[in-house]
Amino acid sequence: MPVINRIADFAADMAAWRQHLHTIPELEFECYKTAAFVAERLREFGVDELHEGIATTGMVAIINGRGEGPTIGLRADIDALPIPEETGVDYASTHPGKMHACGHDGHTTMLLGAARYLAETRNFSGRVALIFQPAEEEGGGADVMVREGILDRFDIAEVYALHNAPGHVDGSFYTTPGPLMAAVDTFEIHIQGRGGHGAMPHETLDPVMAACGIAQAIQTIVSRNHYALDDLVVSVTQIHAGTVNNVIPDTAYLNGTVRTFDPAVQRMVMRRMEEIVAGQAASYGVEATLDYVVGYPATINDPAKTEFAAEVAREVSGAGKVVADGGREMGAEDFSYMLEKRPGAYLFIGQGNSAGLHHPKYNFNDEIAPVGASFFARIVEKAQPVA
Ligand SMILES: [Zn+2]
Ligand SMILES: [Zn+2]
């Protein structure tokens, strides 16, 4: 079965929803207009229950199937990014400095498309829980929704989600069983030295040299402390110090990101970073404090659910357009919090050639929305057929 005919019939509606959502990008938990639009559509479709205000602007809609059965969870992220848009499209962002540069407008639309079809047809048993989640990019909205109890409250047994992928054939799918995306941690290092005249360095405790030393030494965690075949990234992404060419500043600041899959590796990085920061600070005679913040956990797909989802993807797009074992990557995703609690799968859906995710010229490809909506709908129909 390719794209579901009934969904193809309303592809133009989906493009209109998506383009409207594109005009009103909102950040983190503050997705008020987006949530209002989604709730209005869901009421129109006749969902059986609508629970709003979860994680501030998140919501869960329930559609009852025919007869008893478990509840299957489908999730879309709804938030945007603090990026000024440069697409030039006539439905560009009307919120200055914000844009849907990660395609969450498209994810929201694909789940709305599935909702409309499932509410109309109800060719499944049990229930479906449609999870619209804010704050994926920043804030861990999935974690908040889980902590607010959605999985238990709505008795959700398994969970699925999609993310669009620029540079992959439009309407293709890829995923991988087991670890798919990395855990993401951040670190900040504040260095307190003693500034002075740039010509009199012997009278100072130079925080700039200490910052350079720490940034270099941190790289040895990956190259010298870590088994070469395990995945690990440590990137220093900011160094700030000083204001003018002839003054050695008092302070310096560094931060960066750490990506891991294995909690033991993560603990090793935390320990080595403490040791390196303390040791380097002592050697340069400065004070340095490390603030290491543990972020989203690794996204781990359930192998059986992943194979099932890949089978559904093959039905929708054809076997030649589905890679079920595509390997893992060092990006991160807060759907990991849901996958920690329930079996399920996260898949990527190709959207053809476009600017990359988080790029100011990125735009979601409306052509793939019926494919994603069909995928979600068939997940439900196939997992929970009518008795
Ligand atoms: Zn993103
Ligand atoms: Zn995203």
Tab-separated table of C-alpha atoms and ligand atoms in Angstrom:
chain	number	residue	atom	x	y	z
A	1	MET	CA	0.000	0.000	0.000
A	2	PRO	CA	1.508	3.357	-0.993
A	3	VAL	CA	0.414	6.722	0.435
A	4	ILE	CA	-3.137	6.360	1.731
A	5	ASN	CA	-5.546	7.726	-0.903
A	6	ARG	CA	-7.724	9.587	1.565
A	7	ILE	CA	-4.648	11.360	2.938
A	8	ALA	CA	-3.451	12.202	-0.587
A	9	ASP	CA	-6.909	13.746	-1.146
A	10	PHE	CA	-6.312	16.387	1.494
A	11	ALA	CA	-2.621	17.041	0.735
A	12	ALA	CA	-3.485	20.632	-0.193
A	13	ASP	CA	-5.079	21.177	3.237
A	14	MET	CA	-1.946	19.828	4.879
A	15	ALA	CA	0.247	22.208	2.876
A	16	ALA	CA	-2.024	25.088	3.947
A	17	TRP	CA	-1.774	24.098	7.648
A	18	ARG	CA	1.985	23.713	7.378
A	19	GLN	CA	2.449	27.060	5.674
A	20	HIS	CA	0.257	28.767	8.254
A	21	LEU	CA	2.285	27.170	11.070
A	22	HIS	CA	5.411	28.352	9.272
A	23	THR	CA	4.245	31.974	9.639
A	24	ILE	CA	3.926	31.705	13.446
A	25	PRO	CA	7.111	30.029	14.752
A	26	GLU	CA	7.365	29.975	18.547
A	27	LEU	CA	10.147	28.959	20.908
A	28	GLU	CA	10.535	26.386	23.640
A	29	PHE	CA	7.473	26.104	25.896
A	30	GLU	CA	5.865	29.312	24.548
A	31	CYS	CA	4.034	27.736	21.587
A	32	TYR	CA	0.663	29.375	22.322
A	33	LYS	CA	-0.500	30.269	18.795
A	34	THR	CA	0.766	26.954	17.439
A	35	ALA	CA	-1.038	24.989	20.130
A	36	ALA	CA	-4.260	26.959	19.565
A	37	PHE	CA	-4.122	26.182	15.834
A	38	VAL	CA	-3.436	22.481	16.447
A	39	ALA	CA	-6.240	22.229	19.033
A	40	GLU	CA	-8.701	23.909	16.646
A	41	ARG	CA	-7.876	21.381	13.885
A	42	LEU	CA	-8.130	18.429	16.290
A	43	ARG	CA	-11.585	19.556	17.472
A	44	GLU	CA	-12.654	19.938	13.849
A	45	PHE	CA	-11.524	16.365	13.135
A	46	GLY	CA	-13.602	15.103	16.063
A	47	VAL	CA	-10.981	13.570	18.316
A	48	ASP	CA	-12.564	11.941	21.386
A	49	GLU	CA	-10.481	13.688	24.030
A	50	LEU	CA	-8.217	16.721	23.963
A	51	HIS	CA	-5.936	17.410	26.923
A	52	GLU	CA	-4.260	20.786	26.580
A	53	GLY	CA	-1.751	22.670	28.708
A	54	ILE	CA	0.627	19.776	29.308
A	55	ALA	CA	4.203	21.094	29.575
A	56	THR	CA	2.610	24.558	29.142
A	57	THR	CA	1.670	24.351	25.438
A	58	GLY	CA	1.837	20.621	24.792
A	59	MET	CA	-1.247	18.482	24.338
A	60	VAL	CA	-2.440	14.913	23.989
A	61	ALA	CA	-5.432	14.032	21.817
A	62	ILE	CA	-7.095	10.634	22.072
A	63	ILE	CA	-8.884	8.889	19.211
A	64	ASN	CA	-10.780	5.723	20.074
A	65	GLY	CA	-10.670	2.848	17.622
A	66	ARG	CA	-13.155	0.009	17.293
A	67	GLY	CA	-13.009	-2.354	20.240
A	68	GLU	CA	-10.538	-2.976	23.019
A	69	GLY	CA	-6.812	-2.680	22.669
A	70	PRO	CA	-3.743	-0.836	23.865
A	71	THR	CA	-2.956	2.848	23.331
A	72	ILE	CA	-0.301	3.714	20.794
A	73	GLY	CA	1.531	7.059	21.100
A	74	LEU	CA	2.519	9.180	18.082
A	75	ARG	CA	4.566	12.270	18.782
A	76	ALA	CA	5.313	15.496	16.897
A	77	ASP	CA	7.475	18.365	18.118
A	78	ILE	CA	5.932	21.806	17.544
A	79	ASP	CA	8.631	24.368	18.454
A	80	ALA	CA	10.859	26.560	16.272
A	81	LEU	CA	14.309	28.179	16.504
A	82	PRO	CA	15.701	31.646	17.282
A	83	ILE	CA	16.978	32.139	13.714
A	84	PRO	CA	16.029	35.051	11.386
A	85	GLU	CA	14.426	33.464	8.313
A	86	GLU	CA	15.997	33.879	4.845
A	87	THR	CA	13.814	31.587	2.709
A	88	GLY	CA	12.027	34.396	0.863
A	89	VAL	CA	8.809	32.326	0.737
A	90	ASP	CA	5.534	34.260	0.852
A	91	TYR	CA	4.539	32.441	4.043
A	92	ALA	CA	7.787	33.303	5.833
A	93	SER	CA	7.892	33.885	9.575
A	94	THR	CA	5.935	36.859	10.862
A	95	HIS	CA	7.769	36.571	14.196
A	96	PRO	CA	11.055	38.467	13.813
A	97	GLY	CA	14.120	36.435	14.749
A	98	LYS	CA	12.239	33.142	14.886
A	99	MET	CA	11.700	30.502	12.234
A	100	HIS	CA	10.746	26.887	11.633
A	101	ALA	CA	14.273	25.934	10.571
A	102	CYS	CA	14.013	22.319	11.752
A	103	GLY	CA	10.737	21.437	10.029
A	104	HIS	CA	8.691	20.955	13.192
A	105	ASP	CA	5.891	22.766	11.327
A	106	GLY	CA	6.008	19.783	8.958
A	107	HIS	CA	6.127	17.235	11.789
A	108	THR	CA	3.081	18.861	13.383
A	109	THR	CA	1.301	18.795	10.019
A	110	MET	CA	2.069	15.119	9.370
A	111	LEU	CA	0.609	14.186	12.754
A	112	LEU	CA	-2.439	16.392	12.112
A	113	GLY	CA	-2.906	14.605	8.773
A	114	ALA	CA	-2.794	11.234	10.519
A	115	ALA	CA	-5.225	12.528	13.165
A	116	ARG	CA	-7.762	13.626	10.553
A	117	TYR	CA	-7.586	10.290	8.735
A	118	LEU	CA	-7.683	8.164	11.906
A	119	ALA	CA	-10.600	10.141	13.364
A	120	GLU	CA	-12.544	9.688	10.086
A	121	THR	CA	-11.828	6.025	9.451
A	122	ARG	CA	-11.080	4.369	12.807
A	123	ASN	CA	-9.806	1.187	11.201
A	124	PHE	CA	-7.952	0.160	14.326
A	125	SER	CA	-8.600	-1.292	17.750
A	126	GLY	CA	-7.660	0.292	21.065
A	127	ARG	CA	-6.743	3.971	21.066
A	128	VAL	CA	-4.229	6.355	19.593
A	129	ALA	CA	-2.666	9.149	21.649
A	130	LEU	CA	-1.434	12.059	19.521
A	131	ILE	CA	1.309	13.853	21.412
A	132	PHE	CA	2.079	17.435	20.361
A	133	GLN	CA	5.196	18.467	22.233
A	134	PRO	CA	6.849	21.885	22.686
A	135	ALA	CA	10.488	22.643	23.552
A	136	GLU	CA	12.357	19.960	21.634
A	137	GLU	CA	15.132	22.296	20.507
A	138	GLU	CA	15.721	23.670	23.978
A	139	GLY	CA	14.095	22.841	27.277
A	140	GLY	CA	13.416	19.102	27.033
A	141	GLY	CA	9.664	19.304	26.481
A	142	ALA	CA	9.454	15.526	26.090
A	143	ASP	CA	10.986	15.089	29.536
A	144	VAL	CA	8.470	17.528	31.013
A	145	MET	CA	5.527	15.761	29.341
A	146	VAL	CA	6.791	12.415	30.652
A	147	ARG	CA	7.250	13.863	34.143
A	148	GLU	CA	3.749	15.338	33.957
A	149	GLY	CA	2.658	11.740	33.566
A	150	ILE	CA	1.296	11.428	30.039
A	151	LEU	CA	2.553	7.877	29.507
A	152	ASP	CA	0.791	6.484	32.590
A	153	ARG	CA	-2.186	8.832	32.528
A	154	PHE	CA	-3.128	7.860	28.974
A	155	ASP	CA	-1.816	4.324	29.323
A	156	ILE	CA	0.479	4.696	26.320
A	157	ALA	CA	2.107	1.360	25.490
A	158	GLU	CA	4.521	2.304	22.695
A	159	VAL	CA	5.710	5.478	20.972
A	160	TYR	CA	6.771	6.566	17.477
A	161	ALA	CA	8.117	9.783	15.979
A	162	LEU	CA	9.519	11.107	12.700
A	163	HIS	CA	12.080	13.749	11.794
A	164	ASN	CA	12.587	15.111	8.300
A	165	ALA	CA	16.029	14.691	6.745
A	166	PRO	CA	17.366	17.120	4.108
A	167	GLY	CA	19.660	15.525	1.526
A	168	HIS	CA	17.827	12.196	1.554
A	169	VAL	CA	15.453	11.125	-1.236
A	170	ASP	CA	12.045	12.669	-0.606
A	171	GLY	CA	9.665	10.180	0.963
A	172	SER	CA	12.429	7.716	1.846
A	173	PHE	CA	12.938	6.525	5.421
A	174	TYR	CA	15.932	5.558	7.478
A	175	THR	CA	16.433	4.492	11.056
A	176	THR	CA	18.426	1.975	13.032
A	177	PRO	CA	17.614	-0.488	15.808
A	178	GLY	CA	19.155	0.263	19.211
A	179	PRO	CA	21.213	3.430	19.771
A	180	LEU	CA	20.297	6.000	17.106
A	181	MET	CA	21.208	9.435	18.434
A	182	ALA	CA	23.643	10.524	21.123
A	183	ALA	CA	23.230	11.882	24.620
A	184	VAL	CA	24.064	15.592	24.728
A	185	ASP	CA	25.714	17.333	27.669
A	186	THR	CA	27.010	20.884	27.904
A	187	PHE	CA	29.849	22.370	29.899
A	188	GLU	CA	30.892	25.861	30.960
A	189	ILE	CA	34.275	26.832	32.383
A	190	HIS	CA	34.827	30.152	34.147
A	191	ILE	CA	38.459	31.161	34.658
A	192	GLN	CA	39.441	33.809	37.175
A	193	GLY	CA	42.976	35.137	36.688
A	194	ARG	CA	44.493	38.518	37.425
A	195	GLY	CA	44.616	40.995	34.583
A	196	GLY	CA	47.097	43.751	33.887
A	197	HIS	CA	49.109	45.536	31.234
A	198	GLY	CA	49.689	43.559	28.053
A	199	ALA	CA	53.357	44.570	28.213
A	200	MET	CA	53.769	43.310	31.796
A	201	PRO	CA	52.520	39.710	31.647
A	202	HIS	CA	54.826	38.708	34.517
A	203	GLU	CA	52.618	40.788	36.816
A	204	THR	CA	49.445	38.953	35.753
A	205	LEU	CA	47.869	35.513	36.017
A	206	ASP	CA	46.820	35.222	32.401
A	207	PRO	CA	43.367	33.630	31.944
A	208	VAL	CA	43.747	33.676	28.119
A	209	MET	CA	46.677	31.248	28.233
A	210	ALA	CA	44.771	29.121	30.755
A	211	ALA	CA	41.718	29.038	28.456
A	212	CYS	CA	43.884	27.929	25.524
A	213	GLY	CA	45.539	25.278	27.692
A	214	ILE	CA	42.216	23.923	28.926
A	215	ALA	CA	40.676	23.878	25.432
A	216	GLN	CA	43.637	21.896	24.083
A	217	ALA	CA	43.910	19.538	27.038
A	218	ILE	CA	40.188	18.711	26.901
A	219	GLN	CA	40.717	17.272	23.414
A	220	THR	CA	42.933	14.571	24.914
A	221	ILE	CA	39.838	13.080	26.581
A	222	VAL	CA	38.774	11.805	23.163
A	223	SER	CA	42.237	11.099	21.759
A	224	ARG	CA	44.033	9.702	24.843
A	225	ASN	CA	41.503	8.572	27.490
A	226	HIS	CA	38.929	6.917	25.300
A	227	TYR	CA	38.735	3.640	23.386
A	228	ALA	CA	38.993	4.604	19.729
A	229	LEU	CA	36.079	2.477	18.487
A	230	ASP	CA	33.470	3.914	20.881
A	231	ASP	CA	31.524	7.024	19.888
A	232	LEU	CA	32.499	10.234	21.633
A	233	VAL	CA	32.571	13.902	20.682
A	234	VAL	CA	33.933	16.694	22.867
A	235	SER	CA	33.758	20.116	21.207
A	236	VAL	CA	34.792	23.452	22.669
A	237	THR	CA	32.462	25.853	20.883
A	238	GLN	CA	33.037	29.201	22.607
A	239	ILE	CA	36.028	30.980	24.126
A	240	HIS	CA	35.539	34.531	25.313
A	241	ALA	CA	38.153	36.755	26.931
A	242	GLY	CA	39.468	40.254	26.801
A	243	THR	CA	38.453	43.522	25.162
A	244	VAL	CA	41.536	45.263	23.765
A	245	ASN	CA	45.032	44.484	22.454
A	246	ASN	CA	47.126	45.857	25.325
A	247	VAL	CA	45.240	44.549	28.358
A	248	ILE	CA	45.416	41.053	29.791
A	249	PRO	CA	41.891	40.430	31.123
A	250	ASP	CA	40.910	39.189	34.560
A	251	THR	CA	38.671	36.391	33.326
A	252	ALA	CA	38.014	33.979	30.493
A	253	TYR	CA	35.100	31.733	29.618
A	254	LEU	CA	34.747	28.531	27.601
A	255	ASN	CA	31.856	26.277	26.813
A	256	GLY	CA	31.032	23.356	24.595
A	257	THR	CA	29.176	20.133	24.019
A	258	VAL	CA	29.778	16.450	24.791
A	259	ARG	CA	28.072	13.624	22.837
A	260	THR	CA	28.094	10.047	24.104
A	261	PHE	CA	26.110	6.809	23.877
A	262	ASP	CA	27.508	4.894	26.847
A	263	PRO	CA	26.849	6.219	30.397
A	264	ALA	CA	30.258	4.835	31.450
A	265	VAL	CA	31.928	6.979	28.781
A	266	GLN	CA	29.876	9.963	29.929
A	267	ARG	CA	31.076	9.459	33.526
A	268	MET	CA	34.676	9.157	32.314
A	269	VAL	CA	34.356	12.478	30.449
A	270	MET	CA	32.930	14.200	33.535
A	271	ARG	CA	35.761	12.875	35.718
A	272	ARG	CA	38.523	13.750	33.240
A	273	MET	CA	37.112	17.199	32.620
A	274	GLU	CA	37.177	17.940	36.371
A	275	GLU	CA	40.757	16.693	36.587
A	276	ILE	CA	41.933	18.596	33.523
A	277	VAL	CA	40.282	21.875	34.510
A	278	ALA	CA	41.696	21.673	38.047
A	279	GLY	CA	45.145	20.597	36.827
A	280	GLN	CA	45.405	23.214	34.099
A	281	ALA	CA	44.174	25.937	36.454
A	282	ALA	CA	46.851	25.002	38.978
A	283	SER	CA	49.545	25.000	36.320
A	284	TYR	CA	48.591	28.500	35.126
A	285	GLY	CA	48.001	29.798	38.648
A	286	VAL	CA	44.358	30.746	38.003
A	287	GLU	CA	41.047	29.660	39.508
A	288	ALA	CA	38.740	27.691	37.230
A	289	THR	CA	35.272	26.266	37.834
A	290	LEU	CA	33.577	23.664	35.707
A	291	ASP	CA	29.810	23.537	35.355
A	292	TYR	CA	28.885	20.271	33.597
A	293	VAL	CA	25.193	19.901	32.737
A	294	VAL	CA	23.821	16.489	31.779
A	295	GLY	CA	21.276	16.924	28.966
A	296	TYR	CA	19.080	14.714	26.760
A	297	PRO	CA	19.899	10.995	27.047
A	298	ALA	CA	20.773	8.848	24.029
A	299	THR	CA	17.861	7.972	21.730
A	300	ILE	CA	17.589	4.184	21.830
A	301	ASN	CA	15.184	2.499	19.430
A	302	ASP	CA	13.526	-0.749	20.473
A	303	PRO	CA	14.776	-3.301	17.897
A	304	ALA	CA	11.416	-5.080	17.406
A	305	LYS	CA	9.418	-1.829	17.129
A	306	THR	CA	12.037	-0.458	14.748
A	307	GLU	CA	11.700	-3.471	12.449
A	308	PHE	CA	7.925	-3.096	12.614
A	309	ALA	CA	8.145	0.618	11.781
A	310	ALA	CA	10.521	-0.117	8.895
A	311	GLU	CA	8.005	-2.642	7.563
A	312	VAL	CA	5.282	0.024	7.666
A	313	ALA	CA	7.640	2.485	5.938
A	314	ARG	CA	8.272	-0.110	3.181
A	315	GLU	CA	4.522	-0.451	2.650
A	316	VAL	CA	4.142	3.302	2.293
A	317	SER	CA	7.250	4.175	0.261
A	318	GLY	CA	8.455	0.887	-1.241
A	319	ALA	CA	11.267	-1.360	-0.033
A	320	GLY	CA	13.859	0.484	-2.112
A	321	LYS	CA	13.246	3.684	-0.166
A	322	VAL	CA	13.712	2.313	3.357
A	323	VAL	CA	16.987	1.746	5.172
A	324	ALA	CA	16.243	-0.112	8.399
A	325	ASP	CA	19.816	-0.209	9.675
A	326	GLY	CA	21.238	3.158	8.742
A	327	GLY	CA	23.675	3.546	11.618
A	328	ARG	CA	23.763	6.055	14.426
A	329	GLU	CA	24.705	9.705	14.570
A	330	MET	CA	25.956	12.201	17.141
A	331	GLY	CA	22.952	14.554	16.978
A	332	ALA	CA	20.471	14.456	19.863
A	333	GLU	CA	16.704	14.384	20.295
A	334	ASP	CA	14.500	14.671	23.378
A	335	PHE	CA	12.119	11.931	22.164
A	336	SER	CA	14.790	9.866	23.964
A	337	TYR	CA	12.928	10.585	27.228
A	338	MET	CA	9.826	8.836	25.879
A	339	LEU	CA	11.892	5.947	24.491
A	340	GLU	CA	13.488	5.511	27.923
A	341	LYS	CA	10.040	4.729	29.336
A	342	ARG	CA	8.298	2.944	26.481
A	343	PRO	CA	9.397	0.774	23.548
A	344	GLY	CA	9.146	2.492	20.208
A	345	ALA	CA	11.057	3.881	17.269
A	346	TYR	CA	12.300	7.159	15.852
A	347	LEU	CA	12.741	7.390	12.089
A	348	PHE	CA	13.983	9.946	9.616
A	349	ILE	CA	11.970	10.785	6.513
A	350	GLY	CA	13.924	12.152	3.546
A	351	GLN	CA	12.778	15.509	2.210
A	352	GLY	CA	14.976	15.793	-0.885
A	353	ASN	CA	17.559	18.465	-1.506
A	354	SER	CA	17.103	21.526	0.656
A	355	ALA	CA	19.150	23.687	2.953
A	356	GLY	CA	20.178	21.784	6.060
A	357	LEU	CA	18.348	21.723	9.386
A	358	HIS	CA	18.816	24.927	11.427
A	359	HIS	CA	19.859	26.861	8.306
A	360	PRO	CA	18.099	30.231	7.684
A	361	LYS	CA	17.157	29.062	4.139
A	362	TYR	CA	15.751	25.693	5.269
A	363	ASN	CA	12.100	24.967	4.465
A	364	PHE	CA	10.042	21.798	5.020
A	365	ASN	CA	9.045	19.996	1.807
A	366	ASP	CA	5.222	19.828	1.723
A	367	GLU	CA	5.391	16.933	-0.768
A	368	ILE	CA	6.447	14.510	1.967
A	369	ALA	CA	3.659	15.401	4.419
A	370	PRO	CA	1.193	12.800	3.002
A	371	VAL	CA	3.954	10.172	3.191
A	372	GLY	CA	4.647	10.917	6.861
A	373	ALA	CA	0.935	11.078	7.698
A	374	SER	CA	0.371	7.718	5.954
A	375	PHE	CA	3.274	6.233	7.899
A	376	PHE	CA	1.758	7.344	11.226
A	377	ALA	CA	-1.712	6.134	10.239
A	378	ARG	CA	-0.474	2.736	9.056
A	379	ILE	CA	1.595	2.266	12.219
A	380	VAL	CA	-1.680	2.370	14.136
A	381	GLU	CA	-3.746	0.291	11.686
A	382	LYS	CA	-1.073	-2.387	11.371
A	383	ALA	CA	-0.102	-2.589	15.048
A	384	GLN	CA	-3.709	-2.702	16.202
A	385	PRO	CA	-5.943	-4.082	13.451
A	386	VAL	CA	-9.705	-4.265	14.023
A	387	ALA	CA	-10.546	-7.668	15.460
B	1	ZN	ZN	16.391	21.064	15.391
B	2	ZN	ZN	14.113	19.029	14.830
